[in-house]
């Protein structure tokens, strides 16, 4: 029995029972390997990005993350270095030899983002921006689709369906926590989503424990749980000096903290027959 909502034409598990592998510049997401994507919430300067990228790569990250266009609740918060941030991302990614994922908040940013990044992120706040989804569907670039703040899994799969309908099947789904009545964490990380999305859809599923909890000290335990639940990868925020981060310092791991996370994940990955 398929758990997919009836009208999924592209995303349904039945369409590809063996599961999809999304190739991001040579990094296969959805294979036996749990793919670690790590880096700062926001690109701040070259030194910060380069030091972080080198360190996370050495520790075992396969992809670099970093925001250039940042969706911020308040317009008075730092909203990213924009084009300059994209330039730094591609420069550092090239220097370090690691593919990069970054967010496009608007269709007008897609050209620039695709010129500098290996994977386009559609953020939570845009999961149901249907014109943006359609535009991304026209491209042939891997897409990281984050779950909306208040979206059901069915709504998330229909968002993926919009992208796939345009002919772009290179989609990775990301559980990043949802709004609930609980206020002691930034969001409630819904780990039900991992096995459920995998039952419903063939697209790979990764987990973002940084936004999912909002608290650095919860990132290791929830990452372990995500891998145990079958996640194909993790998206983790790491900062060289979290106290001074321009964005999301309280949920960012330090560089030694990321190394510790990798150590803590290895036995879990082994236990569920995954490589790390
Ligand atoms: C991010 O990953 O940088 C981000 C803004 O996440 P989200 O869209 O999940 O809030
Ligand atoms: Mn962030």
CSV table of C-alpha atoms and ligand atoms in Angstrom, one decimal:
chain,number,residue,atom,x,y,z
A,1,UNK,CA,0.0,0.0,0.0
A,2,UNK,CA,1.3,3.4,-0.9
A,3,UNK,CA,0.9,6.1,1.7
A,4,UNK,CA,1.3,8.8,-1.0
A,5,UNK,CA,-1.6,11.2,-1.4
A,6,UNK,CA,-3.6,10.1,-4.3
A,7,UNK,CA,-2.7,12.7,-6.9
A,8,UNK,CA,1.1,12.6,-6.7
A,9,UNK,CA,2.3,12.1,-10.3
A,10,UNK,CA,6.0,12.4,-9.8
A,11,UNK,CA,6.9,12.3,-6.1
A,12,UNK,CA,5.1,9.0,-5.2
A,13,UNK,CA,7.3,6.2,-4.0
A,14,UNK,CA,5.7,3.8,-6.5
A,15,UNK,CA,7.2,5.9,-9.3
A,16,UNK,CA,10.7,4.7,-8.2
A,17,UNK,CA,10.5,2.0,-5.5
A,18,UNK,CA,14.2,1.7,-5.2
A,19,UNK,CA,14.5,5.4,-4.2
A,20,UNK,CA,16.2,8.3,-6.0
A,21,UNK,CA,19.8,9.4,-5.8
A,22,UNK,CA,20.4,13.1,-6.4
A,23,UNK,CA,23.9,13.8,-7.6
A,24,UNK,CA,25.2,17.2,-6.4
A,25,UNK,CA,28.4,17.8,-8.3
A,26,UNK,CA,29.6,14.2,-7.6
A,27,UNK,CA,28.1,13.8,-4.2
A,28,UNK,CA,25.3,11.3,-4.2
A,29,UNK,CA,22.4,12.1,-1.9
A,30,UNK,CA,20.1,9.2,-1.2
A,31,UNK,CA,22.9,6.5,-1.4
A,32,UNK,CA,24.2,4.4,1.4
A,33,UNK,CA,26.2,7.3,2.7
A,34,UNK,CA,24.7,9.8,5.1
A,35,UNK,CA,25.7,13.1,3.5
A,36,UNK,CA,26.8,15.8,5.9
A,37,UNK,CA,26.2,19.4,4.7
A,38,UNK,CA,27.7,21.9,7.1
A,39,UNK,CA,28.7,25.6,7.3
A,40,UNK,CA,27.6,28.9,8.6
A,41,UNK,CA,24.0,30.1,8.7
A,42,UNK,CA,25.2,33.2,6.8
A,43,UNK,CA,28.3,34.0,4.9
A,44,UNK,CA,29.9,36.9,6.8
A,45,UNK,CA,33.4,37.3,5.2
A,46,UNK,CA,36.0,35.3,3.3
A,47,UNK,CA,38.0,34.4,6.4
A,48,UNK,CA,35.0,33.0,8.3
A,49,UNK,CA,33.8,31.0,5.3
A,50,UNK,CA,37.2,29.6,4.3
A,51,UNK,CA,38.1,28.5,7.8
A,52,UNK,CA,34.7,26.9,8.3
A,53,UNK,CA,34.8,25.2,4.9
A,54,UNK,CA,38.2,23.7,5.4
A,55,UNK,CA,37.5,22.5,8.9
A,56,UNK,CA,34.1,20.9,8.1
A,57,UNK,CA,35.6,19.2,5.1
A,58,UNK,CA,38.5,17.7,7.1
A,59,UNK,CA,36.0,16.5,9.7
A,60,UNK,CA,34.0,14.7,7.0
A,61,UNK,CA,31.4,17.1,5.6
A,62,UNK,CA,30.7,16.4,1.9
A,63,UNK,CA,28.9,19.7,1.2
A,64,UNK,CA,29.2,23.3,2.3
A,65,UNK,CA,26.1,25.3,3.3
A,66,UNK,CA,25.9,29.1,3.7
A,67,UNK,CA,23.4,31.8,3.2
A,68,UNK,CA,23.9,34.8,1.0
A,69,UNK,CA,20.3,35.8,0.6
A,70,UNK,CA,18.8,35.5,4.1
A,71,UNK,CA,15.2,35.5,5.0
A,72,UNK,CA,15.0,37.3,8.3
A,73,UNK,CA,12.0,37.9,10.5
A,74,UNK,CA,13.0,41.6,11.0
A,75,UNK,CA,14.2,43.7,8.1
A,76,UNK,CA,16.6,45.3,10.6
A,77,UNK,CA,18.5,42.1,11.0
A,78,UNK,CA,21.5,41.2,8.8
A,79,UNK,CA,20.0,39.9,5.6
A,80,UNK,CA,23.2,38.5,4.0
A,81,UNK,CA,25.9,39.6,1.7
A,82,UNK,CA,23.8,38.8,-1.3
A,83,UNK,CA,25.8,38.7,-4.6
A,84,UNK,CA,29.1,39.2,-2.7
A,85,UNK,CA,28.1,36.2,-0.5
A,86,UNK,CA,27.5,34.1,-3.6
A,87,UNK,CA,30.9,35.0,-5.0
A,88,UNK,CA,32.6,34.1,-1.8
A,89,UNK,CA,30.7,30.8,-1.7
A,90,UNK,CA,31.8,29.7,-5.2
A,91,UNK,CA,35.4,30.9,-4.6
A,92,UNK,CA,35.7,29.1,-1.3
A,93,UNK,CA,34.0,26.0,-2.6
A,94,UNK,CA,36.4,25.9,-5.5
A,95,UNK,CA,39.4,26.4,-3.2
A,96,UNK,CA,38.4,23.7,-0.8
A,97,UNK,CA,36.9,21.3,-3.3
A,98,UNK,CA,33.5,20.9,-1.9
A,99,UNK,CA,30.0,21.5,-3.5
A,100,UNK,CA,27.9,24.2,-2.1
A,101,UNK,CA,24.2,24.7,-1.3
A,102,UNK,CA,22.6,28.2,-0.8
A,103,UNK,CA,19.2,29.7,-0.8
A,104,UNK,CA,17.3,31.6,-3.5
A,105,UNK,CA,14.5,33.6,-1.9
A,106,UNK,CA,13.1,34.8,-5.2
A,107,UNK,CA,13.0,33.8,-8.8
A,108,UNK,CA,15.0,36.9,-9.7
A,109,UNK,CA,18.0,35.5,-7.7
A,110,UNK,CA,18.0,32.1,-9.5
A,111,UNK,CA,20.4,33.0,-12.2
A,112,UNK,CA,23.0,34.3,-9.8
A,113,UNK,CA,22.5,31.5,-7.4
A,114,UNK,CA,22.9,28.8,-10.1
A,115,UNK,CA,26.0,30.5,-11.4
A,116,UNK,CA,27.7,30.1,-8.0
A,117,UNK,CA,26.1,27.1,-6.3
A,118,UNK,CA,25.8,23.4,-7.0
A,119,UNK,CA,22.4,23.1,-5.3
A,120,UNK,CA,19.6,25.6,-4.8
A,121,UNK,CA,17.9,25.8,-1.4
A,122,UNK,CA,14.2,26.7,-1.2
A,123,UNK,CA,13.7,27.9,2.3
A,124,UNK,CA,10.8,27.1,4.7
A,125,UNK,CA,9.2,30.4,4.1
A,126,UNK,CA,9.0,29.8,0.4
A,127,UNK,CA,7.9,26.2,0.3
A,128,UNK,CA,4.6,27.2,-1.1
A,129,UNK,CA,5.9,30.0,-3.3
A,130,UNK,CA,4.5,28.3,-6.3
A,131,UNK,CA,6.0,30.7,-8.9
A,132,UNK,CA,9.4,30.1,-7.4
A,133,UNK,CA,8.8,26.3,-7.4
A,134,UNK,CA,7.8,26.5,-11.1
A,135,UNK,CA,10.9,28.5,-12.0
A,136,UNK,CA,13.2,26.0,-10.2
A,137,UNK,CA,11.3,23.2,-12.0
A,138,UNK,CA,12.4,24.6,-15.3
A,139,UNK,CA,16.1,24.4,-14.3
A,140,UNK,CA,18.3,21.4,-14.3
A,141,UNK,CA,19.9,21.9,-10.9
A,142,UNK,CA,19.6,19.9,-7.7
A,143,UNK,CA,17.1,21.4,-5.3
A,144,UNK,CA,17.0,21.3,-1.5
A,145,UNK,CA,13.3,21.8,-0.5
A,146,UNK,CA,12.8,22.7,3.1
A,147,UNK,CA,9.6,21.9,4.9
A,148,UNK,CA,7.4,25.0,5.5
A,149,UNK,CA,7.1,26.2,9.1
A,150,UNK,CA,3.5,25.1,9.3
A,151,UNK,CA,3.3,22.6,6.4
A,152,UNK,CA,2.0,19.1,6.4
A,153,UNK,CA,4.1,16.4,4.7
A,154,UNK,CA,1.4,16.1,2.1
A,155,UNK,CA,1.8,19.9,1.3
A,156,UNK,CA,5.5,19.4,1.2
A,157,UNK,CA,5.2,16.6,-1.4
A,158,UNK,CA,2.9,18.7,-3.5
A,159,UNK,CA,5.6,21.4,-3.4
A,160,UNK,CA,8.1,18.9,-4.7
A,161,UNK,CA,5.5,17.9,-7.3
A,162,UNK,CA,5.5,21.5,-8.6
A,163,UNK,CA,9.2,21.3,-9.2
A,164,UNK,CA,9.1,17.9,-10.7
A,165,UNK,CA,6.2,18.8,-13.0
A,166,UNK,CA,8.5,21.2,-14.8
A,167,UNK,CA,10.9,18.4,-15.5
A,168,UNK,CA,13.4,18.8,-12.6
A,169,UNK,CA,13.5,15.6,-10.6
A,170,UNK,CA,16.7,16.4,-8.7
A,171,UNK,CA,14.9,17.1,-5.4
A,172,UNK,CA,16.1,16.5,-1.8
A,173,UNK,CA,13.5,16.9,0.9
A,174,UNK,CA,14.5,18.5,4.2
A,175,UNK,CA,12.7,18.2,7.6
A,176,UNK,CA,13.7,21.4,9.6
A,177,UNK,CA,11.1,21.5,12.4
A,178,UNK,CA,7.6,22.8,12.5
A,179,UNK,CA,5.8,25.3,14.7
A,180,UNK,CA,4.0,23.8,17.7
A,181,UNK,CA,2.8,25.0,21.1
A,182,UNK,CA,6.2,24.1,22.6
A,183,UNK,CA,8.3,27.2,23.3
A,184,UNK,CA,11.4,25.7,24.8
A,185,UNK,CA,12.8,24.9,21.4
A,186,UNK,CA,12.7,27.1,18.3
A,187,UNK,CA,10.8,24.5,16.4
A,188,UNK,CA,9.7,21.0,17.0
A,189,UNK,CA,11.8,18.6,14.9
A,190,UNK,CA,9.4,16.1,13.4
A,191,UNK,CA,11.3,13.0,13.0
A,192,UNK,CA,8.1,11.1,12.0
A,193,UNK,CA,8.8,12.9,8.7
A,194,UNK,CA,11.9,10.9,7.9
A,195,UNK,CA,10.4,7.4,7.7
A,196,UNK,CA,7.0,8.7,6.5
A,197,UNK,CA,8.4,10.8,3.7
A,198,UNK,CA,10.4,7.8,2.6
A,199,UNK,CA,7.4,5.6,2.6
A,200,UNK,CA,5.4,8.2,0.6
A,201,UNK,CA,8.1,9.4,-1.8
A,202,UNK,CA,11.3,8.2,-3.6
A,203,UNK,CA,13.1,11.5,-3.0
A,204,UNK,CA,16.0,11.5,-0.5
A,205,UNK,CA,15.2,13.0,2.9
A,206,UNK,CA,17.7,15.0,5.0
A,207,UNK,CA,17.2,16.6,8.4
A,208,UNK,CA,18.3,20.1,9.7
A,209,UNK,CA,18.7,19.7,13.5
A,210,UNK,CA,20.0,23.3,13.8
A,211,UNK,CA,16.8,25.1,12.8
A,212,UNK,CA,14.8,22.0,14.1
A,213,UNK,CA,15.8,22.7,17.7
A,214,UNK,CA,17.4,26.2,17.7
A,215,UNK,CA,19.8,25.0,20.5
A,216,UNK,CA,23.3,23.9,20.0
A,217,UNK,CA,23.2,21.4,22.8
A,218,UNK,CA,20.4,19.5,21.1
A,219,UNK,CA,22.1,19.2,17.7
A,220,UNK,CA,24.1,16.1,18.5
A,221,UNK,CA,21.3,14.0,20.1
A,222,UNK,CA,18.8,15.0,17.4
A,223,UNK,CA,21.3,14.3,14.7
A,224,UNK,CA,21.9,10.8,16.1
A,225,UNK,CA,18.1,10.3,16.2
A,226,UNK,CA,17.8,11.5,12.6
A,227,UNK,CA,20.4,9.1,11.3
A,228,UNK,CA,18.8,6.2,13.3
A,229,UNK,CA,15.5,7.1,11.7
A,230,UNK,CA,16.9,6.8,8.2
A,231,UNK,CA,17.9,10.3,7.2
A,232,UNK,CA,20.0,10.4,4.0
A,233,UNK,CA,21.9,13.4,5.3
A,234,UNK,CA,22.1,16.3,7.7
A,235,UNK,CA,22.2,20.0,7.3
A,236,UNK,CA,24.1,21.5,10.2
A,237,UNK,CA,25.1,25.1,11.1
A,238,UNK,CA,28.7,25.6,12.1
A,239,UNK,CA,30.4,28.8,13.1
A,240,UNK,CA,34.1,29.7,13.9
A,241,UNK,CA,32.8,31.9,16.7
A,242,UNK,CA,29.1,31.3,17.4
A,243,UNK,CA,29.0,34.0,20.1
A,244,UNK,CA,29.7,36.6,17.4
A,245,UNK,CA,27.7,35.1,14.6
A,246,UNK,CA,25.5,37.5,12.7
A,247,UNK,CA,22.7,34.9,12.5
A,248,UNK,CA,21.7,31.8,14.5
A,249,UNK,CA,24.8,31.6,16.7
A,250,UNK,CA,22.8,29.9,19.5
A,251,UNK,CA,22.1,26.9,17.3
A,252,UNK,CA,25.5,26.8,15.6
A,253,UNK,CA,28.1,24.2,16.5
A,254,UNK,CA,31.7,25.3,17.0
A,255,UNK,CA,34.3,23.7,14.7
A,256,UNK,CA,35.4,21.2,17.5
A,257,UNK,CA,31.7,20.6,18.1
A,258,UNK,CA,31.2,19.5,14.5
A,259,UNK,CA,34.1,17.1,14.9
A,260,UNK,CA,32.5,15.7,18.0
A,261,UNK,CA,29.2,15.4,16.1
A,262,UNK,CA,30.9,13.3,13.4
A,263,UNK,CA,32.4,11.0,16.1
A,264,UNK,CA,29.0,10.6,17.8
A,265,UNK,CA,27.3,9.8,14.5
A,266,UNK,CA,29.6,7.1,13.4
A,267,UNK,CA,28.4,4.2,15.6
A,268,UNK,CA,24.8,5.2,14.9
A,269,UNK,CA,25.4,5.1,11.1
A,270,UNK,CA,27.1,1.7,11.5
A,271,UNK,CA,24.2,0.4,13.5
A,272,UNK,CA,21.8,1.2,10.7
A,273,UNK,CA,24.1,0.0,8.0
A,274,UNK,CA,25.0,3.4,6.6
A,275,UNK,CA,28.3,4.9,5.8
A,276,UNK,CA,29.4,8.3,7.0
B,1,LIG,C1,18.6,28.2,6.4
B,1,LIG,O1,18.8,27.0,6.3
B,1,LIG,O2,19.5,29.0,6.3
B,1,LIG,C2,17.2,28.6,6.7
B,1,LIG,C3,16.9,29.9,6.7
B,1,LIG,O3,16.4,27.7,7.1
B,1,LIG,P1,14.8,27.6,7.0
B,1,LIG,O4,14.3,28.1,5.7
B,1,LIG,O5,14.5,26.2,7.3
B,1,LIG,O6,14.3,28.5,8.2
B,2,LIG,MN1,20.1,29.7,10.1
